[in-house]
mmCIF file of C-alpha atoms in Angstrom:
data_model
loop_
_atom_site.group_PDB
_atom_site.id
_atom_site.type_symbol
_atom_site.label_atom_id
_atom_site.label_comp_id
_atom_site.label_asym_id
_atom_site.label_seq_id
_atom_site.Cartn_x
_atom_site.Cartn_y
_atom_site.Cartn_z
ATOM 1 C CA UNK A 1 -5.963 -137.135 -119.228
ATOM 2 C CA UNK A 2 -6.006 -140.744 -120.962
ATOM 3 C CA UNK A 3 -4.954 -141.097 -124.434
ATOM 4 C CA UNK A 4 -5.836 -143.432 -127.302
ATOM 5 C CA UNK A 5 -4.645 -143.476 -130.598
ATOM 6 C CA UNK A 6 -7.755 -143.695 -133.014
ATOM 7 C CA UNK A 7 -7.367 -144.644 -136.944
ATOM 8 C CA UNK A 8 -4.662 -142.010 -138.445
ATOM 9 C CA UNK A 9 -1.636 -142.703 -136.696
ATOM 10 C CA UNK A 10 -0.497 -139.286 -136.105
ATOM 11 C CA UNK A 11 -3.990 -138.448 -134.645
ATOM 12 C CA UNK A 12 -4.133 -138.972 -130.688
ATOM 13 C CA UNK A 13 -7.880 -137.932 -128.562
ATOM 14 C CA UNK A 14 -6.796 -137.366 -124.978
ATOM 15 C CA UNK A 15 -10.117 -138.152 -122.783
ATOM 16 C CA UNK A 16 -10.873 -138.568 -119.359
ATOM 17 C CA UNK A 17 -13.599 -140.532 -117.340
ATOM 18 C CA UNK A 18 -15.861 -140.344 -114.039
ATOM 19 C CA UNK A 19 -17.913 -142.536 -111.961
ATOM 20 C CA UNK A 20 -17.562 -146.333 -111.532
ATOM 21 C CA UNK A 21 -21.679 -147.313 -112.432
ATOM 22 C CA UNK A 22 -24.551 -146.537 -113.226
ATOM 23 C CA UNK A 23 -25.634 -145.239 -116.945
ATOM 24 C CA UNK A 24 -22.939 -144.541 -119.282
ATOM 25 C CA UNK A 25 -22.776 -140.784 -120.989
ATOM 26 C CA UNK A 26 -20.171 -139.174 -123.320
ATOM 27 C CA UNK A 27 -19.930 -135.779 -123.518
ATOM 28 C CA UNK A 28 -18.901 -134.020 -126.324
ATOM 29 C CA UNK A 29 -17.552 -130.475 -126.934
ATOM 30 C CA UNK A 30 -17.860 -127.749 -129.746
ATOM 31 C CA UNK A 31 -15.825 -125.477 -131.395
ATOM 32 C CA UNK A 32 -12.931 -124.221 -129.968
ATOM 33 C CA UNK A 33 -13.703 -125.981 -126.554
ATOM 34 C CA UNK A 34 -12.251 -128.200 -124.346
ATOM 35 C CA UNK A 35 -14.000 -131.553 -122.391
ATOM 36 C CA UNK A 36 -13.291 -129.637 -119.137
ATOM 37 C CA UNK A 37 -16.128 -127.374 -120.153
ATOM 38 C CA UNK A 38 -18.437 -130.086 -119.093
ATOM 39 C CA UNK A 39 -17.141 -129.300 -115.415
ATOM 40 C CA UNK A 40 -20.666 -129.128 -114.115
ATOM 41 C CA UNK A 41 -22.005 -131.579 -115.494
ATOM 42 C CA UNK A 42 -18.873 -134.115 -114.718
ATOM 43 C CA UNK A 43 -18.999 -133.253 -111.127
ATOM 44 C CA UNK A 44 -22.840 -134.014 -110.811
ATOM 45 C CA UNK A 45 -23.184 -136.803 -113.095
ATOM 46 C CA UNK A 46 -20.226 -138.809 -112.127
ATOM 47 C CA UNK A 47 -21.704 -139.569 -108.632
ATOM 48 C CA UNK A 48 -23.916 -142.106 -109.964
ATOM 49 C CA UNK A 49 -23.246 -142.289 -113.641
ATOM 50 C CA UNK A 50 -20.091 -143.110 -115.609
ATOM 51 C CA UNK A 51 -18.980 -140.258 -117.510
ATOM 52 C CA UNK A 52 -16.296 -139.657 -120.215
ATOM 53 C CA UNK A 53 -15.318 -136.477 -121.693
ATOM 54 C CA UNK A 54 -12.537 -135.885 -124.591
ATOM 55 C CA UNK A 55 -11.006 -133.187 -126.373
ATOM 56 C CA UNK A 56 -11.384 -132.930 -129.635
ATOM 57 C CA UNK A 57 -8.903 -133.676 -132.274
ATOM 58 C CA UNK A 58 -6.554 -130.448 -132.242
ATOM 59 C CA UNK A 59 -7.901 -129.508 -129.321
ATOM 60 C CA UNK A 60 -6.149 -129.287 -125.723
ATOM 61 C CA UNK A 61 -4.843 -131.872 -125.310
ATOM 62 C CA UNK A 62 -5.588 -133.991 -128.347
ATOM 63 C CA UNK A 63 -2.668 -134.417 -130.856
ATOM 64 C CA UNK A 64 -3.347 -132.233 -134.281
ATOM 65 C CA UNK A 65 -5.234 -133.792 -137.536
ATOM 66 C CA UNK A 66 -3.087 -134.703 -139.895
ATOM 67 C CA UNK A 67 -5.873 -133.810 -142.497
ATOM 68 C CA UNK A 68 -8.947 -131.963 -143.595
ATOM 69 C CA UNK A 69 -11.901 -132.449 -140.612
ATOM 70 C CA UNK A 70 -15.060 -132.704 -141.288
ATOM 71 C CA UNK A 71 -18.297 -133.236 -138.878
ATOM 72 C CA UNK A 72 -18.545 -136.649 -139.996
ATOM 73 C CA UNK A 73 -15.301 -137.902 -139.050
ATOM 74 C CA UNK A 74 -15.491 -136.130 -136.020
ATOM 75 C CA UNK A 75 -18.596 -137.548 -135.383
ATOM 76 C CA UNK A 76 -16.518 -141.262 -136.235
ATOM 77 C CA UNK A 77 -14.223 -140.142 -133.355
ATOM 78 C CA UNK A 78 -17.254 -140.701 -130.751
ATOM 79 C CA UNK A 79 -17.744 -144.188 -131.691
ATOM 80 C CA UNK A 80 -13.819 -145.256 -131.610
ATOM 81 C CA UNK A 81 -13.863 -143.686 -128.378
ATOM 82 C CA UNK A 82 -16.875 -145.818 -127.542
ATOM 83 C CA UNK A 83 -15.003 -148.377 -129.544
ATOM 84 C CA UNK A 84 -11.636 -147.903 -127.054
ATOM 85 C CA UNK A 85 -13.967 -148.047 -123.966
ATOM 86 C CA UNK A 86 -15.599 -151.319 -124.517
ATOM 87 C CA UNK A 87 -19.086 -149.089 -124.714
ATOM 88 C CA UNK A 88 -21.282 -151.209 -127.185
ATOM 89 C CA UNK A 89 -24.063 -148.213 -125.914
ATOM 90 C CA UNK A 90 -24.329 -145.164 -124.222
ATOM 91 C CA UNK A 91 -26.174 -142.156 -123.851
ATOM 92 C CA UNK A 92 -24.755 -138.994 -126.242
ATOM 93 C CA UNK A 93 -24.347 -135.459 -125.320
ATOM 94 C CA UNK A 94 -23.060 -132.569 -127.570
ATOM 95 C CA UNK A 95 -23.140 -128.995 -127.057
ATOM 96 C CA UNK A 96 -23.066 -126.604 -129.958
ATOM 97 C CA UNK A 97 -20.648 -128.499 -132.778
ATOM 98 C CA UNK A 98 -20.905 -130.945 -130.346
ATOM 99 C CA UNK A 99 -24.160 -131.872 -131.070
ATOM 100 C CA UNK A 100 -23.766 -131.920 -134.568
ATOM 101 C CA UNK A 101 -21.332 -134.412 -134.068
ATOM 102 C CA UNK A 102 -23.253 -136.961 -131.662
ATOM 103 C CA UNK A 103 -26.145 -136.689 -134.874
ATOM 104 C CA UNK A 104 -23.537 -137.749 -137.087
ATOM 105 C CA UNK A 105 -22.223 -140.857 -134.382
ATOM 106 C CA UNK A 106 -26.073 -141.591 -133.916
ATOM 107 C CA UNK A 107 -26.717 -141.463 -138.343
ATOM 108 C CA UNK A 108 -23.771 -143.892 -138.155
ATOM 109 C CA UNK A 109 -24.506 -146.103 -135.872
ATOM 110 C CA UNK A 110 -28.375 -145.439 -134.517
ATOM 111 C CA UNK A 111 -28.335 -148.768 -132.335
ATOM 112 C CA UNK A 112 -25.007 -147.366 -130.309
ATOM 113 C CA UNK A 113 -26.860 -144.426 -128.911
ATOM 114 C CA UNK A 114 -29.275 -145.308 -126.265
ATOM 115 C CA UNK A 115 -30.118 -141.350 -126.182
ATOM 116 C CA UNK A 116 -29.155 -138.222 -127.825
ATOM 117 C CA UNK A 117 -29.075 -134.786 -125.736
ATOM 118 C CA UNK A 118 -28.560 -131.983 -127.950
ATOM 119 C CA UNK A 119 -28.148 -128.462 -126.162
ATOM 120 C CA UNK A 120 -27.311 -124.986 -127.811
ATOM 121 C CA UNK A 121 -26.823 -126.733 -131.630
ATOM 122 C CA UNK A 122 -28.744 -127.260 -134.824
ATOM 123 C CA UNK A 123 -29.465 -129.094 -137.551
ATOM 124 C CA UNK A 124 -26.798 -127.804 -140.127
ATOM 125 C CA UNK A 125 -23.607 -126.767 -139.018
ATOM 126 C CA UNK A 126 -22.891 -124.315 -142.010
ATOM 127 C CA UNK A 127 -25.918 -122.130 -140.446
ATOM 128 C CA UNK A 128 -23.935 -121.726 -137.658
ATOM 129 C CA UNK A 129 -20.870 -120.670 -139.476
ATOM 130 C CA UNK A 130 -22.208 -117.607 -140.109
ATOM 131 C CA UNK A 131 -21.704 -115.158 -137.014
ATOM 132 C CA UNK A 132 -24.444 -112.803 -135.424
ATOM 133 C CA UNK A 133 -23.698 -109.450 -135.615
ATOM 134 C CA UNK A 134 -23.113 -109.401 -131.646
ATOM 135 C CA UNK A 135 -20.862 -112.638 -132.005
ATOM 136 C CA UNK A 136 -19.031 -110.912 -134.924
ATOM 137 C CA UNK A 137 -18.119 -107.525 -132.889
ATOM 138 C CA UNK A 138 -17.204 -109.854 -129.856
ATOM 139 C CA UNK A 139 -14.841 -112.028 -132.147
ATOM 140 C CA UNK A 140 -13.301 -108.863 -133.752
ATOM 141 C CA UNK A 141 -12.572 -107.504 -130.413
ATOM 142 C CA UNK A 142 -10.635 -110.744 -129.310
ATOM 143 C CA UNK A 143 -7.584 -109.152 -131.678
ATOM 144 C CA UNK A 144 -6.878 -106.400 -129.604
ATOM 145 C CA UNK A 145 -5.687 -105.870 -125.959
ATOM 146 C CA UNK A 146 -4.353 -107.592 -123.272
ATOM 147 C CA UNK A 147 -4.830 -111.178 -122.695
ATOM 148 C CA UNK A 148 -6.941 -110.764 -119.529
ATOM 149 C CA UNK A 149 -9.273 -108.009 -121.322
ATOM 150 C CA UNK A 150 -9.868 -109.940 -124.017
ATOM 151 C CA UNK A 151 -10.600 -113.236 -122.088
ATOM 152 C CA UNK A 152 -12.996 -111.023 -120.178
ATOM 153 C CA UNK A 153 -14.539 -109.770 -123.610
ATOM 154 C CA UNK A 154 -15.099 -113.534 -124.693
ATOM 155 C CA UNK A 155 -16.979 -114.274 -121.722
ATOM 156 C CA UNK A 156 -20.038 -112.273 -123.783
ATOM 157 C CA UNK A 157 -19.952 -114.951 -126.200
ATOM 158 C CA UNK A 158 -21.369 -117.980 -124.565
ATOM 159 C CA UNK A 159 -23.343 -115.993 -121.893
ATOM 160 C CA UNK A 160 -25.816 -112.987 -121.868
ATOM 161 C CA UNK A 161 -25.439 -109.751 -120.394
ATOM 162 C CA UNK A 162 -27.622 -109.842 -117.371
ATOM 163 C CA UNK A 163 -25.931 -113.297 -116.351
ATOM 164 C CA UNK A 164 -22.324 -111.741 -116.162
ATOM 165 C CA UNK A 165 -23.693 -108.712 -114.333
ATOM 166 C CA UNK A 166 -23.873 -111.552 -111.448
ATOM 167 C CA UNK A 167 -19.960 -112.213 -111.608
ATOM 168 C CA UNK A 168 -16.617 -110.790 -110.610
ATOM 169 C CA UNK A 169 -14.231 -110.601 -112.894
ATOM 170 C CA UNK A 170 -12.385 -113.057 -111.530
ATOM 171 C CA UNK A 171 -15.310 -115.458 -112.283
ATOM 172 C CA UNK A 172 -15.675 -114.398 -115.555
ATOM 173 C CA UNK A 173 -11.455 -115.412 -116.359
ATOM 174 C CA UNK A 174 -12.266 -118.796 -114.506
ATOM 175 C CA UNK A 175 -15.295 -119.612 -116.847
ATOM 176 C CA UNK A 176 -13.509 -118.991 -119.721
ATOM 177 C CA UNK A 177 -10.627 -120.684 -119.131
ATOM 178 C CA UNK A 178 -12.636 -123.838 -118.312
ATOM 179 C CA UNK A 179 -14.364 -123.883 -121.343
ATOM 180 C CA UNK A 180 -11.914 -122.513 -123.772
ATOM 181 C CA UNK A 181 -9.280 -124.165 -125.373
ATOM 182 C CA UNK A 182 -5.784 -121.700 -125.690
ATOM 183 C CA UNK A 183 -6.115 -122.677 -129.422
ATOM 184 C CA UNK A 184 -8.711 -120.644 -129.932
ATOM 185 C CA UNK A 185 -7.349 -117.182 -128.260
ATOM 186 C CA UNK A 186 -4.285 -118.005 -130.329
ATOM 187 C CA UNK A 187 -6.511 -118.381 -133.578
ATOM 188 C CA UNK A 188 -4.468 -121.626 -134.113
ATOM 189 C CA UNK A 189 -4.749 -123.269 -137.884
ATOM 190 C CA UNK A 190 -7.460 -126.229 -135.987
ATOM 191 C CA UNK A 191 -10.083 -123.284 -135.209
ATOM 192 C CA UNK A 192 -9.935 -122.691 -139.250
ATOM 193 C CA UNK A 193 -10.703 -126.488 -139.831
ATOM 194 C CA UNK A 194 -13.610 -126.304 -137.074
ATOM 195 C CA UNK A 195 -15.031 -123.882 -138.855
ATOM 196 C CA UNK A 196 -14.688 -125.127 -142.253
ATOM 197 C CA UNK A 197 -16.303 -128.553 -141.196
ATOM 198 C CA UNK A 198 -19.504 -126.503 -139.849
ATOM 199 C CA UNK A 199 -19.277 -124.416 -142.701
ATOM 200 C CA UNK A 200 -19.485 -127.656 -145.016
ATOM 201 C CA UNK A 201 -21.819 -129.069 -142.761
ATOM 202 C CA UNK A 202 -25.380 -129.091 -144.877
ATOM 203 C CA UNK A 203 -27.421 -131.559 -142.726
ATOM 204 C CA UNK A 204 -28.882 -134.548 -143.632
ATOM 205 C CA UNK A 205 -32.105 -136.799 -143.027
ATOM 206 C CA UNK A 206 -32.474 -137.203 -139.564
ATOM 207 C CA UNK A 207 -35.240 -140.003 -140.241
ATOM 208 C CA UNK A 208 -32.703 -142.907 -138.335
ATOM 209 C CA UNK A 209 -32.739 -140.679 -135.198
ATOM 210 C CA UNK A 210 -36.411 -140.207 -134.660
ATOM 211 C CA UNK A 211 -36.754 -143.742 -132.964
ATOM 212 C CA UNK A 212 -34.035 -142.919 -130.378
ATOM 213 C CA UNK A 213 -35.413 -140.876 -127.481
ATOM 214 C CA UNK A 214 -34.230 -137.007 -127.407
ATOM 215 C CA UNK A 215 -33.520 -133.868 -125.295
ATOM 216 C CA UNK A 216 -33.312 -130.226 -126.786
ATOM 217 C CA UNK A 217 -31.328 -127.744 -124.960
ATOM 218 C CA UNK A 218 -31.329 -124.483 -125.613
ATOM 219 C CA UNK A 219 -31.059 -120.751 -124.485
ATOM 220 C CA UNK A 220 -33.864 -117.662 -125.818
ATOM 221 C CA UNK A 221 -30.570 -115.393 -125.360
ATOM 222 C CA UNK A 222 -28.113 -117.434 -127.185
ATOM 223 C CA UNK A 223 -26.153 -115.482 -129.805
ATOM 224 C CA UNK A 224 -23.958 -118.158 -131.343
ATOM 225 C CA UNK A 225 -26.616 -120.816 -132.328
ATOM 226 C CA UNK A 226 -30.151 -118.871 -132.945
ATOM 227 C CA UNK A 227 -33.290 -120.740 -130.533
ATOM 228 C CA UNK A 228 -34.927 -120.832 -133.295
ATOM 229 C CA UNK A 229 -32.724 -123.619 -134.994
ATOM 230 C CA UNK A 230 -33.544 -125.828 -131.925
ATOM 231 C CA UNK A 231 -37.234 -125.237 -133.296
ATOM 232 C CA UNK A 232 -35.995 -126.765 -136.479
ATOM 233 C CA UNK A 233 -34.194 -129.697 -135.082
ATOM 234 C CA UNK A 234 -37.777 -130.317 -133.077
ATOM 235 C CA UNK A 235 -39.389 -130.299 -136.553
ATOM 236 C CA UNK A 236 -36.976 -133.050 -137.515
ATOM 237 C CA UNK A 237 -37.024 -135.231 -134.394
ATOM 238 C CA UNK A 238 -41.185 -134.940 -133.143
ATOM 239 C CA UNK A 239 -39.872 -137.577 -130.415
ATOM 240 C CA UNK A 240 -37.698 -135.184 -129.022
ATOM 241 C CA UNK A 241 -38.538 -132.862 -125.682
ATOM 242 C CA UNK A 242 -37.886 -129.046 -125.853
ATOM 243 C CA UNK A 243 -36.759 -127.163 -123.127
ATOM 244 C CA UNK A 244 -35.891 -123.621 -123.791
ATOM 245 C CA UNK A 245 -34.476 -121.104 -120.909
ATOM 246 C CA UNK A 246 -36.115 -117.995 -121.278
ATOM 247 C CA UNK A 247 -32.753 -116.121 -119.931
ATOM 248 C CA UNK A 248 -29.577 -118.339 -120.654
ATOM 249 C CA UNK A 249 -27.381 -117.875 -123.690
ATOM 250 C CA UNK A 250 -25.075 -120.364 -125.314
ATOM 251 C CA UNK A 251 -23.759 -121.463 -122.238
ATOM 252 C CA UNK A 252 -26.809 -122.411 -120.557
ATOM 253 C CA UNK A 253 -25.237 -125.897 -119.243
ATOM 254 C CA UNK A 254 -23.341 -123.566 -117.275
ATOM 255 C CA UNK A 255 -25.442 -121.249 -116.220
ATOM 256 C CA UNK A 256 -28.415 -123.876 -115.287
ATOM 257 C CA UNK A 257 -26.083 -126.411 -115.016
ATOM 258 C CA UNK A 258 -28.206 -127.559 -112.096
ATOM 259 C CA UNK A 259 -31.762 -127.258 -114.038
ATOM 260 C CA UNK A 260 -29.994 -129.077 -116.777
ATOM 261 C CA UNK A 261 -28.441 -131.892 -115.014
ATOM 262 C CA UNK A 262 -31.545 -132.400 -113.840
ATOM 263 C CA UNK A 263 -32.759 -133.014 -117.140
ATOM 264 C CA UNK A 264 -30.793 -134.973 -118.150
ATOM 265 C CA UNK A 265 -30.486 -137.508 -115.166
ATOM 266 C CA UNK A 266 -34.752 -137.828 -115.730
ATOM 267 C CA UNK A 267 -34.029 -138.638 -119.944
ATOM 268 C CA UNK A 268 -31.312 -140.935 -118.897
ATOM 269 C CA UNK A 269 -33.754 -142.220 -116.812
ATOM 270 C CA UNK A 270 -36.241 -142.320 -119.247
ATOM 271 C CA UNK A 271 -34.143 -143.774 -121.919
ATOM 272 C CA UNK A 272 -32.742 -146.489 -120.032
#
């Protein structure tokens, strides 16, 4: 991956880029996640787009913060790496904390963000800081057992039972190792500050985004972020477009990663 130093000088984001033309997107991860998540998106979008991707500070390959994190400096982060790449616009994608963080980029700096795509995130990131029962038992169970069993236990958290019935295990490990960054199997200290900035996350007016056009993403199955806070986020952006999949869970860029590519190519589209 390329790396850039951004303002604190013991802070390095390590990011990585696709495609030569065409529209310009950045992609941008959630909690404990790594830009390699974005696999199917990068591989479909790069033909004819040009596509960065970045892990976030602490995060795979990214250097460790040197202090407290919050959403809205991680937020900050997408426009120096817009900043870095000579990007005066492009279109922003987040997924889960991710998308928390492209509202903050856009509440910064509204005029940067030709569109926003937000899939399987909300509005306020502490109401996501709160676990689901079923998200709670699945976390618990990640401190016991082998690695492989309990990389095969996390694959429950970003998709839905009836979708993994569909894979081998070997599948399952793949997934998760794609999307997952080792940080947060090892429960390393930057998962407690990830949490802690959604946890003091309380929203804010979402007024500035309403003239900037808008995707919602999100799965009916999704056990991490609730559909219903993708209602919410509608309530707050009546521009936007809702498109909810009846079966998917979190991960539902993965598991209709080619219903959702296609959704986003036509907003792109749209937006440009």
């Amino acid at each position: 991956m390329l790396k850039f130093q951004i303002s604190d000088p013991a802070t390095t984001l390590a990011y990585d880029r696709a495609g030569h033309s065409g529209p310009r997107v950045l992609l941008v991860q959630g909690t404990g996640c790594v830009g390699e998540g974005w696999r199917p998106q990068i591989d479909d979008l790069g033909r004819d787009h040009q596509v960065v991707w970045f892990d976030n500070r602490g995060i795979g390959e990214s250097t460790p913060n040197s202090g407290p994190i919050t959403a809205q400096e991680l937020g900050r982060d997408c426009l120096r790496l817009l900043d870095h790449l000579g990007w005066q616009r492009a279109h922003l994608v987040g997924h889960s904390l991710g998308g928390i963080l492209v509202q903050e980029a856009a509440r910064a700096a509204p005029a940067r963000v030709q569109s926003l795509s937000l899939l399987s995130t909300l509005r306020r990131g502490r109401d996501a800081a709160v676990p689901t029962r079923r998200s709670l038992r699945i976390s618990l169970s990640l401190f016991f057992g082998s690695e492989r069993s309990r990389r095969l236990r996390l694959a429950a958290m970003p998709f839905p039972p009836s979708y993994l019935a569909t894979l081998s295990d070997d599948d399952k490990l793949r997934l998760v190792k794609m999307i997952f960054a080792r940080e947060f199997l090892e429960r390393a200290p930057i998962m407690r500050q990830q949490l802690a900035a959604l946890l003091g996350h309380r929203g804010a007016d979402l007024t500035p985004l309403r003239s900037i056009p808008t995707l919602i993403v999100t799965g009916k199955q999704d056990i991490v972020v609730k559909t219903r806070f993708s209602d919410e986020l509608l309530a707050h952006l009546p521009q936007a477009r809702l498109e909810r999949f009846a079966d998917a869970g979190h991960g539902v860029p993965i598991q209709h990663a080619a219903a959702v590519n296609k959704l986003l190519r036509e907003h792109f589209a749209r937006a440009s």
